Amino acid sequence: MDARSSLQNRTPRKRRKMQRVTMMDVAKLAQVSPSTVSLYLRKPAAVSPAAGQEIARAISTLGYVPNLVAGGLAAASSKVVSIIVPSIRNAFFAETVSTLQSELAAEGLQVILGHSEYGEDQEEALVRTALAWAPAAVVLTGLSHNAETRKLLRASGVPVVEMWEIGGEPIDMAVGFSHPQVGASAARHLLSKGRRRVAFLGARMQEDHRAAKRASGFVEEARRAAEPASCEIVNHPGAATVEAGSLLLNRALQQIPDLDGIACSNDLIALGALFECQRQGIAVPDNIAVVGFGDLDFSASCIPSLTTIRPSGDLIGKEVARLILAGIHGEQPPAASRIIDTGHVLIERRST
Amino acid sequence: MDARSSLQNRTPRKRRKMQRVTMMDVAKLAQVSPSTVSLYLRKPAAVSPAAGQEIARAISTLGYVPNLVAGGLAAASSKVVSIIVPSIRNAFFAETVSTLQSELAAEGLQVILGHSEYGEDQEEALVRTALAWAPAAVVLTGLSHNAETRKLLRASGVPVVEMWEIGGEPIDMAVGFSHPQVGASAARHLLSKGRRRVAFLGARMQEDHRAAKRASGFVEEARRAAEPASCEIVNHPGAATVEAGSLLLNRALQQIPDLDGIACSNDLIALGALFECQRQGIAVPDNIAVVGFGDLDFSASCIPSLTTIRPSGDLIGKEVARLILAGIHGEQPPAASRIIDTGHVLIERRST
DNA sequence: AAGAAGGATCGTAGCGCTATTATAGCCGCA
DNA sequence: TGCGGCTATAATAGCGCTACGATCCTTCTT
């Protein structure tokens, strides 16, 4: 009896189905099968014009919005790219993310954003949730990640692009430039201007490995020159802000009283240093030459205009997008083009 | 025969299933049913400690990562919040998005980002894809949207928060402040400093309705004062940059040669104006007083330090997060608290 | 006229998970 | 001893869509 009863008194399982217009509704209204609607949505050219019009009409009268969650599950590939940056407040990354987002949106890809605050464990957690979305690709910042993060990503089989840094072994693909070389360029420039008592002003360099690499590239180049310069690194533990720049300049002056050139890990720091010079009546570039990094919004217009190194956040974003889209379109880039050097440009202005 | 044959020669439909560790694998290894694994993942307290440990072990040995796409489909609510801002390059929004992202991540919500570039049709497209993710909430910037966007959002039943502006009829909830009042505060401040020939410098005000509202609030207040000031609005069609600030100051000086006070729609513009004053030997605040908007990174440290109005992008982010999380936890906020005024603060510094 | 070839359309089995119901095991109390 | 009332676990039916074949029409050959 029990077996029978369990079949008989089965109430129609009510599921809380979100009341949403589904593809089925569209199909019914357009008098075609759901498959045809799906096909129309993915490749409109594959269905007859007549059916296409009917479907289009149905979609618009019903206000149908496809459910990408369902689609992603069925297709085993969600139309999502997960981007993890240290901080979106940082103008560098804001620029890259912005470009990347535009480029990817043009192909129907969504961007999921996470920020790690320069913490590797936080990054690991972000990667974990990122992978939970079965993303079409994961974009990370820099080449330093903890072992677990690398393992997770490798195991996932998802395309991975590391951006804003090259010069190490990427997990999969990398787009960026060499930070030691940026430091070296700054050093060479200051040396070429006859500066011999220089400093590198950076912030948060315990966590920001890329800034630290710019610093060490700077020091190395400054010291191995024909006429080497005396050289210090000054670090501010907090974020790279204008105020930090002012503080750092003062600390540098304490360490090297006859300082005649500085390179900054960020234009904001450079701007702070410029302001501090102005406050203290130090002439720029006559007494101290200043080189920044980032070529931010204000760098061309400040007083004096700032010599800086432009890393091209835009270009990085474009190249990352290109790699991702190529991968989605099934092109396997040759091993050689899996690492893209976007280079850097030193823009000489009045501050040196 | 056909009916039979169609049944007989049915080949086992091979589906390209992503080769991924599934919950089923975990269940098998832990010797429990998939339901128990699911339950454990959602409310660990509901399964026995023994089973829990077994499951945890299985998860870690297999390196299982739950598939949120499948989960979202089954649960009819994806753990995603879609945020649409005009531009992530804008420091205001970067700050809000950053805060929002942190607050939401703490509760396991992901942020999907889109930027509209101040275009209402582009915004509509973004809303459309946003809704396709069946998000837990949608966050928009400002109260100006086209009719279709409003319709889509209303029809979807998804919680909607409009941020960075109040003073109109929100679609659902709003967190922000009154832009006309910001303009009025700036005007009152300049008037209080005895300025009577003032201008408002803004950028992109055809598209950026909020900036336009700050401008009109400014003008209105300046003109209705006891001793009204002569007042102009100067607009730059391009983005709000430092360079635009320099250009705008010059244009303002052309229009009002004896200009003695300016309010800027953005601190970047104000900074550009400060630089231009310095270049031209115009004393700030003696000749011209400058009020900015945004209290950006450099505003406290520039020369002279900038009097500005702080809108608290942070606070907006926090409040938006609070509303969203309350909604997810099932609390229906009373109608009164569906509009939150985060206010604004005028910070007086040396430039006025 | 019969069949081949090709394009459009349809039917259906999952994608991996959660919500819901069903069931088994256990305790306490009459 | 037996029966409610628990709690912990299992079974099952989808969520809405896409991929894969299968099927149904045309049109073109010979």
Coordinates of C-alpha atoms in Angstrom, one line a residue, chain A residues 19-168:
Chain A
Q19 CA 7.9 34.4 -12.6
R20 CA 9.8 35.4 -15.5
V21 CA 9.1 35.3 -19.2
T22 CA 11.0 32.3 -20.5
M23 CA 12.1 31.2 -23.9
M24 CA 9.2 28.8 -23.9
D25 CA 6.7 31.6 -23.7
V26 CA 8.4 33.3 -26.6
A27 CA 8.3 30.1 -28.6
K28 CA 4.6 29.6 -27.9
L29 CA 3.7 33.1 -29.0
A30 CA 5.8 32.9 -32.1
Q31 CA 4.5 29.5 -32.9
V32 CA 7.9 27.9 -33.2
S33 CA 9.8 25.5 -30.9
P34 CA 12.1 26.8 -28.2
S35 CA 15.0 25.4 -30.1
T36 CA 14.3 27.8 -32.9
V37 CA 14.1 30.7 -30.5
S38 CA 17.4 29.7 -29.0
L39 CA 18.9 29.4 -32.4
Y40 CA 17.6 32.7 -33.5
L41 CA 19.1 34.3 -30.4
R42 CA 22.5 32.8 -31.0
K43 CA 22.7 33.0 -34.8
P44 CA 19.9 34.9 -36.3
A45 CA 21.0 34.1 -39.8
A46 CA 20.3 30.4 -39.3
V47 CA 16.6 30.8 -39.1
S48 CA 14.3 31.9 -41.9
P49 CA 13.5 35.6 -42.1
A50 CA 9.8 34.8 -41.5
A51 CA 10.4 32.9 -38.3
G52 CA 12.9 35.4 -37.2
Q53 CA 10.5 38.3 -37.5
E54 CA 7.8 36.4 -35.7
I55 CA 10.3 35.6 -32.9
A56 CA 11.5 39.2 -32.7
R57 CA 8.0 40.4 -32.4
A58 CA 7.2 37.9 -29.6
I59 CA 10.3 38.9 -27.7
S60 CA 9.5 42.5 -27.8
T61 CA 5.8 42.1 -26.9
L62 CA 6.6 39.9 -24.0
G63 CA 9.6 41.9 -22.9
Y64 CA 11.7 38.7 -22.9
V65 CA 15.1 38.9 -21.3
P66 CA 17.2 35.8 -21.8
N67 CA 18.4 34.1 -18.7
L68 CA 22.2 34.0 -19.0
V69 CA 22.5 31.9 -15.9
A70 CA 20.5 29.1 -17.5
G71 CA 22.4 29.6 -20.7
G72 CA 25.7 29.5 -19.0
L73 CA 24.9 26.3 -17.3
A74 CA 23.6 24.6 -20.4
A75 CA 26.5 25.8 -22.5
A76 CA 29.0 25.0 -19.8
S77 CA 30.6 28.4 -20.4
S78 CA 29.3 31.5 -18.8
K79 CA 29.7 34.7 -20.7
V80 CA 31.7 36.3 -17.9
V81 CA 35.2 37.4 -17.4
S82 CA 36.5 37.8 -13.9
I83 CA 38.9 40.6 -13.3
I84 CA 40.9 40.9 -10.1
V85 CA 42.9 44.0 -9.4
P86 CA 44.5 45.2 -6.2
S87 CA 42.4 48.3 -6.1
I88 CA 39.9 49.9 -8.4
R89 CA 40.6 53.2 -6.7
N90 CA 43.9 53.2 -8.3
A91 CA 43.7 55.2 -11.5
F92 CA 46.0 52.8 -13.3
F93 CA 43.7 49.8 -12.9
A94 CA 40.6 51.9 -13.3
E95 CA 41.8 52.7 -16.8
T96 CA 42.6 49.2 -17.7
V97 CA 39.4 47.8 -16.3
S98 CA 37.4 50.5 -18.1
T99 CA 39.0 49.7 -21.4
L100 CA 38.7 46.0 -20.9
Q101 CA 35.1 46.3 -19.9
S102 CA 34.3 48.2 -23.1
E103 CA 36.1 45.8 -25.3
L104 CA 34.6 42.7 -23.8
A105 CA 31.1 44.2 -23.6
A106 CA 31.2 44.6 -27.4
E107 CA 31.3 40.8 -27.6
G108 CA 28.6 40.2 -25.1
L109 CA 31.0 39.4 -22.2
Q110 CA 30.3 40.7 -18.7
V111 CA 33.0 41.7 -16.3
I112 CA 32.9 40.5 -12.7
L113 CA 35.2 42.6 -10.6
G114 CA 37.1 41.8 -7.5
H115 CA 39.8 43.7 -5.6
S116 CA 42.4 42.0 -3.5
E117 CA 43.8 45.0 -1.7
Y118 CA 47.3 43.7 -2.4
G119 CA 46.7 40.6 -0.3
E120 CA 47.5 37.2 -1.8
D121 CA 45.2 35.3 0.4
Q122 CA 42.4 37.7 -0.4
E123 CA 43.3 37.2 -4.0
E124 CA 43.0 33.4 -3.5
A125 CA 39.5 33.8 -2.1
L126 CA 38.5 36.0 -5.0
V127 CA 39.9 33.5 -7.5
R128 CA 37.9 30.8 -5.8
T129 CA 34.6 32.6 -6.2
A130 CA 35.7 33.7 -9.7
L131 CA 36.1 30.1 -10.8
A132 CA 32.7 29.3 -9.3
W133 CA 31.2 31.3 -12.1
A134 CA 32.8 29.1 -14.7
P135 CA 34.2 32.2 -16.3
A136 CA 35.3 32.5 -19.9
A137 CA 38.6 33.9 -18.6
V138 CA 40.2 35.1 -15.4
V139 CA 42.3 38.3 -15.4
L140 CA 44.8 38.9 -12.6
T141 CA 47.1 41.7 -11.8
G142 CA 50.8 40.9 -11.6
L143 CA 52.7 37.7 -11.5
S144 CA 52.9 37.2 -7.8
H145 CA 50.3 34.8 -6.5
N146 CA 50.3 32.2 -3.8
A147 CA 50.7 28.6 -4.6
E148 CA 47.1 27.7 -4.0
T149 CA 45.9 30.4 -6.4
R150 CA 48.2 29.1 -9.1
K151 CA 47.1 25.5 -8.5
L152 CA 43.4 26.4 -8.6
L153 CA 43.8 28.3 -11.8
R154 CA 45.9 25.7 -13.5
A155 CA 43.4 23.0 -12.5
S156 CA 40.5 24.9 -13.7
G157 CA 41.5 24.9 -17.3
V158 CA 40.2 28.5 -17.6
P159 CA 42.2 30.9 -19.7
V160 CA 44.2 33.2 -17.4
V161 CA 45.7 36.5 -18.2
E162 CA 48.1 38.2 -15.8
M163 CA 48.4 41.9 -16.6
W164 CA 50.5 44.8 -15.7
E165 CA 53.7 42.8 -15.4
I166 CA 55.9 40.6 -17.4
G167 CA 59.3 39.2 -16.7
G168 CA 58.4 36.0 -14.9

